[in-house]
CSV table of C-alpha atoms in Angstrom, one decimal:
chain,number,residue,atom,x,y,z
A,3,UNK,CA,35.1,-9.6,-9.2
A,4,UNK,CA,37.0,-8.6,-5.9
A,5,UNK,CA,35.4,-9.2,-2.5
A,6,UNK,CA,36.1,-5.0,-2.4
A,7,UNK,CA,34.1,-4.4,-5.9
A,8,UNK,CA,30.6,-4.7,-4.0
A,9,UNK,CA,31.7,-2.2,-1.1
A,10,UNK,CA,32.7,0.6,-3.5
A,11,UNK,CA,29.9,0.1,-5.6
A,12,UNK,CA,27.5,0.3,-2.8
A,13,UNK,CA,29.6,3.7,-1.4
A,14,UNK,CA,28.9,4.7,-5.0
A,15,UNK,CA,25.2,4.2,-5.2
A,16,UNK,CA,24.6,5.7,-1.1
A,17,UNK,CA,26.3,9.0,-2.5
A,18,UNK,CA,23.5,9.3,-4.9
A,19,UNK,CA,21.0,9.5,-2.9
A,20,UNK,CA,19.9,13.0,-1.6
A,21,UNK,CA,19.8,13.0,2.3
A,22,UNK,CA,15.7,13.5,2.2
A,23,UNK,CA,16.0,10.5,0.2
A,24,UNK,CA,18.0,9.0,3.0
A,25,UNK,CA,16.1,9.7,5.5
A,26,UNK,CA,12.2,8.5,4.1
A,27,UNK,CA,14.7,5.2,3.4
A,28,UNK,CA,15.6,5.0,7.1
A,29,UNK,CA,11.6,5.6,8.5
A,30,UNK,CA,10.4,3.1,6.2
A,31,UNK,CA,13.0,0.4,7.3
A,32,UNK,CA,12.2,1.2,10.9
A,33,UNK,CA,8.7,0.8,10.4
A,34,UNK,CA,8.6,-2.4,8.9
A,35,UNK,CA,11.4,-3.8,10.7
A,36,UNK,CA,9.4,-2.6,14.6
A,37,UNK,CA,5.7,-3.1,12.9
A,38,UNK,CA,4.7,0.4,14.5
A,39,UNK,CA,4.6,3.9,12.4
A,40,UNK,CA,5.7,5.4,15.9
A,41,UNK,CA,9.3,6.3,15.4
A,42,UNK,CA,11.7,8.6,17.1
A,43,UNK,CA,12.9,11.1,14.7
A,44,UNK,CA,16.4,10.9,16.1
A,45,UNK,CA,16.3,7.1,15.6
A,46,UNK,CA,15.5,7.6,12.2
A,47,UNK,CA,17.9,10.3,11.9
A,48,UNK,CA,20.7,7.5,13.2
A,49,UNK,CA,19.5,5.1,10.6
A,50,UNK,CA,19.8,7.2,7.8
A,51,UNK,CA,23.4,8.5,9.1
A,52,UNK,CA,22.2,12.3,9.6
A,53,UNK,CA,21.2,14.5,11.9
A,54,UNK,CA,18.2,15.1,13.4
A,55,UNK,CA,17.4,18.7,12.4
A,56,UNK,CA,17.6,17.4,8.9
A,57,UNK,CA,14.1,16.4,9.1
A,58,UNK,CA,12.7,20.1,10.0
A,59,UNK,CA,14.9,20.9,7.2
A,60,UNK,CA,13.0,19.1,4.2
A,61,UNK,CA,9.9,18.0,6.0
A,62,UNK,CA,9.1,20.6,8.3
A,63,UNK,CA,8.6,18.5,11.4
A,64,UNK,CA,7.6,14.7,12.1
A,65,UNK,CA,4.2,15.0,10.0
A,66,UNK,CA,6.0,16.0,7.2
A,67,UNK,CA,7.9,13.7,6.8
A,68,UNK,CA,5.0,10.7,7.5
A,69,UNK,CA,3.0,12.7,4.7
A,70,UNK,CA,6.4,12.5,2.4
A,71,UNK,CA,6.4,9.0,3.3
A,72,UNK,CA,3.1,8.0,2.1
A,73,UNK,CA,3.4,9.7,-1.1
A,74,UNK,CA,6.6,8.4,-2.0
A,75,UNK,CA,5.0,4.9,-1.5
A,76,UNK,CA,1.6,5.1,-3.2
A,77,UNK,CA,3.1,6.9,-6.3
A,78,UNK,CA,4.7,3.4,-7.0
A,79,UNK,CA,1.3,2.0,-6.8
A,80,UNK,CA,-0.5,4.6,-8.8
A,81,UNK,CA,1.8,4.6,-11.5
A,82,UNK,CA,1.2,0.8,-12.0
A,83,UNK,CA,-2.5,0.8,-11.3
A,84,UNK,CA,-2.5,3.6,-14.1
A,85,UNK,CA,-0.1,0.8,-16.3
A,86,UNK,CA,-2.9,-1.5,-15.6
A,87,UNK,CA,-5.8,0.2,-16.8
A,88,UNK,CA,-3.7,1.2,-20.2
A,89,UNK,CA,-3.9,-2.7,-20.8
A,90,UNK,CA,-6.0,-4.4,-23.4
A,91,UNK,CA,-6.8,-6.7,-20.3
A,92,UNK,CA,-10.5,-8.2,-19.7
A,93,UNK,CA,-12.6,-6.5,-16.7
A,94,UNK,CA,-12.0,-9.7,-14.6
A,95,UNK,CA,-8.4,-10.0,-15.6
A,96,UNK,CA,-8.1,-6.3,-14.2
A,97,UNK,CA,-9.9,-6.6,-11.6
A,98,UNK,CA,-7.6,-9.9,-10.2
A,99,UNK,CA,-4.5,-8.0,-11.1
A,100,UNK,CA,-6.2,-4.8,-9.3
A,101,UNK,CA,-7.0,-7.1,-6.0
A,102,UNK,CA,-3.7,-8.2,-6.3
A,103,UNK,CA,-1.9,-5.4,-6.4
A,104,UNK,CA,-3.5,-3.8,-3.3
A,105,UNK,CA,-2.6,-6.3,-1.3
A,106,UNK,CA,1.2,-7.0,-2.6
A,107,UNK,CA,1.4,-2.9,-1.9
A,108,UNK,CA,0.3,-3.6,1.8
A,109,UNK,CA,2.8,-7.0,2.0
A,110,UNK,CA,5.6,-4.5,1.0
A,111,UNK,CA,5.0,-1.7,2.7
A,112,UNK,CA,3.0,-3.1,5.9
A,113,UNK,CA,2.5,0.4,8.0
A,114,UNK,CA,0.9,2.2,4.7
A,115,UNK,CA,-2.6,1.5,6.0
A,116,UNK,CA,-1.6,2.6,10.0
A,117,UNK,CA,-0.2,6.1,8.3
A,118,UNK,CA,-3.2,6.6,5.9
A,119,UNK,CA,-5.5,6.5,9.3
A,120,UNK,CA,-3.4,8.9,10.4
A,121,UNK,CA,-2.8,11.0,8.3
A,122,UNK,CA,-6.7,11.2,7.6
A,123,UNK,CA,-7.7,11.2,11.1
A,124,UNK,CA,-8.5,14.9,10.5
A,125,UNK,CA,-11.1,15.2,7.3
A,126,UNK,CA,-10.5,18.9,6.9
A,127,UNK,CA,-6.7,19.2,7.1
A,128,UNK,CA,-4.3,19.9,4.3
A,129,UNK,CA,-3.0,16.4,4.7
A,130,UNK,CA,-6.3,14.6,4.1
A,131,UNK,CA,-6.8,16.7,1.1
A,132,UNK,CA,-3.5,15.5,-0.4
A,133,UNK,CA,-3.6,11.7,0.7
A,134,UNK,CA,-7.2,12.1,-1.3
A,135,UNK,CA,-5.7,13.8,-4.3
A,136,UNK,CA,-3.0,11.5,-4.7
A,137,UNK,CA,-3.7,7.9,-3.9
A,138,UNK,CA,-7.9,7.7,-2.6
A,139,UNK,CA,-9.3,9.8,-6.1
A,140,UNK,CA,-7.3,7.7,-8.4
A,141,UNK,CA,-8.2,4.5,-6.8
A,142,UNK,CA,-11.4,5.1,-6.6
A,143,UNK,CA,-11.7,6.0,-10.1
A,144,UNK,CA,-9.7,3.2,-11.5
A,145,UNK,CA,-12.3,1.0,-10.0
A,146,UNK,CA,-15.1,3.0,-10.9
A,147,UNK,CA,-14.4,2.8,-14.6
A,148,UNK,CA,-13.4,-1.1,-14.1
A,149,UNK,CA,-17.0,-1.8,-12.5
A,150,UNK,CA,-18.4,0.0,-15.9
A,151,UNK,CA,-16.1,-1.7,-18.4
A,152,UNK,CA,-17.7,-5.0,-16.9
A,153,UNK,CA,-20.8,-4.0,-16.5
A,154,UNK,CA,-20.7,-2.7,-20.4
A,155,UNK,CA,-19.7,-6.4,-21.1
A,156,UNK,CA,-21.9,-8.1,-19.4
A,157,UNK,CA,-19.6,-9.7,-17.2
A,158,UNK,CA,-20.5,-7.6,-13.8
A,159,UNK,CA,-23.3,-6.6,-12.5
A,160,UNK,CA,-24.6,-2.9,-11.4
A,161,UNK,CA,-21.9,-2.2,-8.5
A,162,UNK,CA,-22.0,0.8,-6.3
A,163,UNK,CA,-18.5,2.4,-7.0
A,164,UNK,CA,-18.4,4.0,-3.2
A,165,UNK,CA,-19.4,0.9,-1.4
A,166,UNK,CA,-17.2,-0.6,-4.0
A,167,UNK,CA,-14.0,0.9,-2.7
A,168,UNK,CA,-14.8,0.9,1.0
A,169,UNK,CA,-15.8,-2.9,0.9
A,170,UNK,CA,-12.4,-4.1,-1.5
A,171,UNK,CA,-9.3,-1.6,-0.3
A,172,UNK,CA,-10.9,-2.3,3.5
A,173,UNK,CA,-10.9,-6.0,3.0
A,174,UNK,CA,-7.7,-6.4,1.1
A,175,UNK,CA,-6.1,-4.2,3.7
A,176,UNK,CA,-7.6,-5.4,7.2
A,177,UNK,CA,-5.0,-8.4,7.6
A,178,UNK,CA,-2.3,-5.9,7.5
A,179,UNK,CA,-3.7,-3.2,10.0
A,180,UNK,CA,-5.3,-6.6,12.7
A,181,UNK,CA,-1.6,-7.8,13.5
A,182,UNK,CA,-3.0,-8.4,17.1
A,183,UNK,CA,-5.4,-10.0,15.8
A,184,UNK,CA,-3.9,-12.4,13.7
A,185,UNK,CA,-1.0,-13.0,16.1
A,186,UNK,CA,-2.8,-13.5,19.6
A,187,UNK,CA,-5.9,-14.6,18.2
A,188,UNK,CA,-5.1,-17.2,15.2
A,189,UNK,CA,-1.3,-17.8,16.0
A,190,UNK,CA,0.4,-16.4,13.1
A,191,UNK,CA,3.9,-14.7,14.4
A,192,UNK,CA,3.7,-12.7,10.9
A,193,UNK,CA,2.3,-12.6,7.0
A,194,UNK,CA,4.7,-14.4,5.3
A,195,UNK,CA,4.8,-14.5,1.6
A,196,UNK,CA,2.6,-17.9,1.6
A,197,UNK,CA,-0.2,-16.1,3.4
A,198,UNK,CA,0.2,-13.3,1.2
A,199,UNK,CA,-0.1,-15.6,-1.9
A,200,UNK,CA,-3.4,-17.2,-0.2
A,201,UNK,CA,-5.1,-14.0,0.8
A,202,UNK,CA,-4.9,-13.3,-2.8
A,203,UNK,CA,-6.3,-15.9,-4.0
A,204,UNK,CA,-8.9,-15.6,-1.3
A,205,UNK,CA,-9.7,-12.1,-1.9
A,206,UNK,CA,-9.8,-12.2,-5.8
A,207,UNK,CA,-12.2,-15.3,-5.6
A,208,UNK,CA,-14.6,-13.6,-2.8
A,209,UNK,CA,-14.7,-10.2,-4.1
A,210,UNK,CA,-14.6,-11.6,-8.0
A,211,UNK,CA,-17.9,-13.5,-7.3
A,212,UNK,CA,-19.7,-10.8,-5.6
A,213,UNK,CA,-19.6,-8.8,-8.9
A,214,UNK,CA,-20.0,-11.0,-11.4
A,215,UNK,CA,-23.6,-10.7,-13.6
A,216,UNK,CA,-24.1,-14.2,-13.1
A,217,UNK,CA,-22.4,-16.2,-10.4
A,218,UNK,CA,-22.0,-19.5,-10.3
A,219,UNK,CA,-25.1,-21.3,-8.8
A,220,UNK,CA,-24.4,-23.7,-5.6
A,221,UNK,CA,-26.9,-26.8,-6.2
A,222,UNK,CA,-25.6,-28.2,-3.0
């Protein structure tokens, strides 16, 4: 292969993609790359190569394009939560996986819990309605019917499926919205894939044992 092969390829590939496509490409690189969701539209627009007005065009404004955002990254998720529960999997084998998964989706995409606050900070706006519809409903009953599989089976106990979701998305997504926090506080410059590793393995362990029927007894 030519040193030339990878450039034309890559020319190739960036013509496929449509310019909205471009440009939610372009705010999710800036976002992770500065660690804040608050991003000029024209230095998006410079990212992604285009200009500007293009965002009014397909978005509508600045809030469209967040909302775009968000649901172009939790369908991801969704779809392979919805994988998950198709499984012949065990409840605790779900559930770890589940765990799991929330957090890899917040190591990936670290400003998704900043632009969910956001985009909810109004509870009777169109945009809460639709950040419920597509990524809060479905969680919520993915878990819901995980809790009762295990429950059914004897292997967890009677679980609250509301305090449920509040209590497991808000833990598994708390190291990724406290950056402060875990920067000036515990010294950690940023959540590297070792930490990401070890807060899953905390989180499955902590949350795993709080539902089980009968946990393990401490004779210490």
């Amino acid at each position: 292969m030519t040193a030339g092969a990878p450039r034309k390829a890559g020319r190739r590939w960036k013509a496929k993609v449509s310019a909205r496509d471009q440009l939610l490409m372009a705010a999710s690189s800036l976002m992770i790359e500065k660690e804040t969701i608050d991003i000029p539209l024209g230095e998006i627009a410079q990212r992604a190569g285009l200009n500007s007005a293009l965002v009014s065009y397909y978005f509508g404004g600045k809030e469209g394009l967040l909302m775009a955002l968000a649901k172009r990254d939790t369908a991801q998720a969704i779809r392979e939560m919805d994988a998950l529960m198709a499984t012949d999997l065990g409840p605790e084998a779900k559930l770890r996986k589940h765990l799991a998964g929330i957090i890899n989706f917040n190591f990936h995409y670290p400003y998704m819990t900043r632009l969910i606050h956001l985009l909810l900070r109004d509870p009777e706006s169109e945009n809460s309605r639709e950040i419920t519809e597509v990524f809060t409903g479905p969680v919520t009953r993915a878990q819901a019917k995980m809790l009762d599989e295990g429950m059914a089976a004897g292997v967890f106990r009677k679980i609250d499926p509301v305090l449920f979701y509040f209590s497991s998305v808000g833990a598994c997504d708390y190291l990724f919205w406290g950056g402060s926090a875990l920067r000036f506080v515990f010294g950690h410059q940023k959540i590297d894939d070792d930490m990401r590793r070890r807060f899953i393995d905390h989180m499955v362990e902590l949350v795993l044992h709080g539902c089980l029927a009968k946990p393990e007894k401490n004779d210490g």
